[in-house]
Amino acid sequence: MDVLGNYKSVISARSTDKDITKKSQDGGIITTLFAYALEEGIIDGAIVAGPGDEPWKPEPVVATTKAELLAAAGTRYTISPNLNLIKEATRSYGLDRVGIVGTPCQMQAVRKAQLYPIGMRDVDDKIALALGIFCMENLSYQALEAIVEDHCNQKMESVKKMDIGKGKFTVYTERGAVSQMPLKLLSKYVQPGCNVCLDYVANLADISSGSVGSPDGWSTVFVRSMKGNAVWDGAIAADLFETKPMDQVKPGLDLVTKLATEKITKNQKNVDARKTFGLKADGTAKGLRNPYETP
Amino acid sequence: MPGRTPEKRPEGQPAATQPQAKPAVKPSDVIVKEKVEVVQKEEKPVAEKITIGELHLSGCTGCLVTLADNYEGLFKLLDDYADLVYALTLVDVRHVPEMDVCLVEGSCCLNDKTSVEELKEARAKSKVLVAYGGCAAYGNITRFSRGGQWNQPGHEAYVPISEVVDVDLYIPSCPPCPQQVRNVAVMAYLLLRGNDEQKNLATAYLTPLMQLAQRGNEACGCDLLYDVINQGLCMGCGTCAGTCPVRAITMEYGKPNVNRDLCIKCGACYAQCPRSWFNFDVMNNYEGIMDAINGAMQ
Ligand code: SF4
Ligand code: SF4
């Protein structure tokens, strides 16, 4: 399959909702789509990454209002275990139509939960909108702490904003200090599980989005499934987004394709390397487990 | 445990073709060997249906209830795709009959002759034998039995059914999910009665559940440690914690933490984890497959 997955259209967009764009780093796509879907009754609630009990630690929450969505808006640098709340949302909250946002691997988890609902009772037909975010790799919370507190020498609670770009991990504090760490130091902090991930642009989401490929303040949006298409068309008709054709923005789709290819090629090598990781007594290779072949 | 160590796992083959190499009887072998038998009934032409039975061993009936929890879906299944030929309280048949698919609920009590005999008979008379639910697949809560219970104190040895018979396919969890057993039933129908394309789809779909049956019969939340985190595969999605029926798993700093005293050993968390297996050939077509299943249930 193509590294960008199946999609019906790809477009550069940003939200026309100022409340939302103020809070989000890119085009505010996810928040705007969920707000629209809530308003229209397409979803009854959305599982998003809300604030946790420690600074910059995300905690999944079920947002049922725009205010709750706004409280959760913005990029996270550590994964929020949103799938943890799926049954909570459908069974404890009793939601019939659930939205969920997540990384490419979390979109894979959503589809597996729908196709093979082994321990996911009454979930398959309740996922009304699965929104994916582009993801190169993720950090554990402790890794983020090491970067912010050790490398950048700032306290987690004093950090106002974090940013990845131009070869640096940048931390901005409330008091105006700016600290940076070169991105090449990042690799040792990447979660091991990310190194076998074969998806960059959330191929299995209904709609996926990320900043790569579009100008500052805009997002690249892939509209993928029938459901995604219907929601996107509705949101466009409601004037919720400004859009530009992908071939008219810089740096454009080529950059997305390039990064996707890089990620997948690198990680496919990692997956393959697992097959010959060790050594058997007879001199042949001893492999690690390969989740893409057998449980 | 046999079959658990990584070097025993076959490598480098596409998932969909793998099970043929395995020793146990596979549905795909069986269709070649045994020609489809025609089940005749008076009112309707039902020759196309498959036959399904449920053998109830040492389980709590939760698995059987789960089947019924498909509500209208169960009627649809029974109207169009499968005849239920054996099941406690639902079917008035005393002895294990011939059937295409036998769902076995519960673990097998080695101290109970009838259980052992019925299980072996079910194996002999079914084309596809399914460990239906945590107890049949992994022992589940019956793993903790030490005997001495009223009114059969001598019944103390309970084993996953694969200790006694070869098992083709696992449906883990306690209880299993109605939609999962429905999907397996639809896929079994396509496998045994479908055209080539449908057979391929069904084979690809059922393969990981057949591989689970080959993987072994011990399950625990610890599998997330042994076979996911220890293997460098966990990415912190939270699925396992959301899956566990007894809430034994919490996410702590982005990784599952298993309360091992709470774990009942149902196998749901590991099977649901996207890093236990992820078969792109099936998942990439999720939309079409879900439409097909929904369409079949209309
Ligand atoms: S941790 Fe929970 S889901 Fe996993 S085997 Fe134990 S009881 Fe089952
Ligand atoms: S389900 Fe997700 S969080 Fe749980 S072990 Fe698997 S990859 Fe890790």
Short mmCIF file of C-alpha atoms and ligand atoms in Angstrom, two decimals, chain B residues 140 173-174 219-224 240 243-249 258-259 262-270, ligand 1:
data_model
loop_
_atom_site.label_atom_id
_atom_site.label_comp_id
_atom_site.label_asym_id
_atom_site.label_seq_id
_atom_site.Cartn_x
_atom_site.Cartn_y
_atom_site.Cartn_z
CA ASN B 140 -9.53 -18.30 33.06
CA SER B 173 -12.13 -12.82 27.02
CA CYS B 174 -14.56 -13.21 29.87
CA ALA B 219 -2.86 -16.23 29.53
CA CYS B 220 -2.32 -13.45 32.01
CA GLY B 221 -2.04 -9.69 32.03
CA CYS B 222 1.65 -10.56 32.31
CA ASP B 223 1.56 -11.36 28.59
CA LEU B 224 1.58 -7.60 28.05
CA CYS B 240 -5.31 -3.29 27.05
CA THR B 243 -10.26 -4.08 27.39
CA CYS B 244 -9.75 -5.84 30.71
CA PRO B 245 -13.14 -7.01 31.97
CA VAL B 246 -12.07 -6.83 35.62
CA ARG B 247 -10.19 -3.54 35.39
CA ALA B 248 -6.95 -5.17 36.43
CA ILE B 249 -4.95 -2.87 34.16
CA VAL B 258 -1.24 -5.09 35.70
CA ASN B 259 -2.68 -5.81 39.10
CA LEU B 262 -7.09 -9.05 40.09
CA CYS B 263 -6.28 -10.71 36.76
CA ILE B 264 -8.56 -13.68 36.05
CA LYS B 265 -6.43 -14.90 33.12
CA CYS B 266 -8.98 -14.43 30.36
CA GLY B 267 -6.52 -13.46 27.64
CA ALA B 268 -8.52 -10.47 26.39
CA CYS B 269 -5.90 -7.78 26.92
CA TYR B 270 -3.18 -9.47 24.95
S1 SF4 C 1 -5.28 -8.54 32.88
FE1 SF4 C 1 -7.50 -8.48 32.59
S2 SF4 C 1 -7.79 -8.78 30.36
FE2 SF4 C 1 -5.69 -9.41 30.83
S3 SF4 C 1 -5.84 -11.64 31.16
FE3 SF4 C 1 -6.03 -10.61 33.17
S4 SF4 C 1 -8.24 -10.40 33.49
FE4 SF4 C 1 -7.94 -10.82 31.30
#
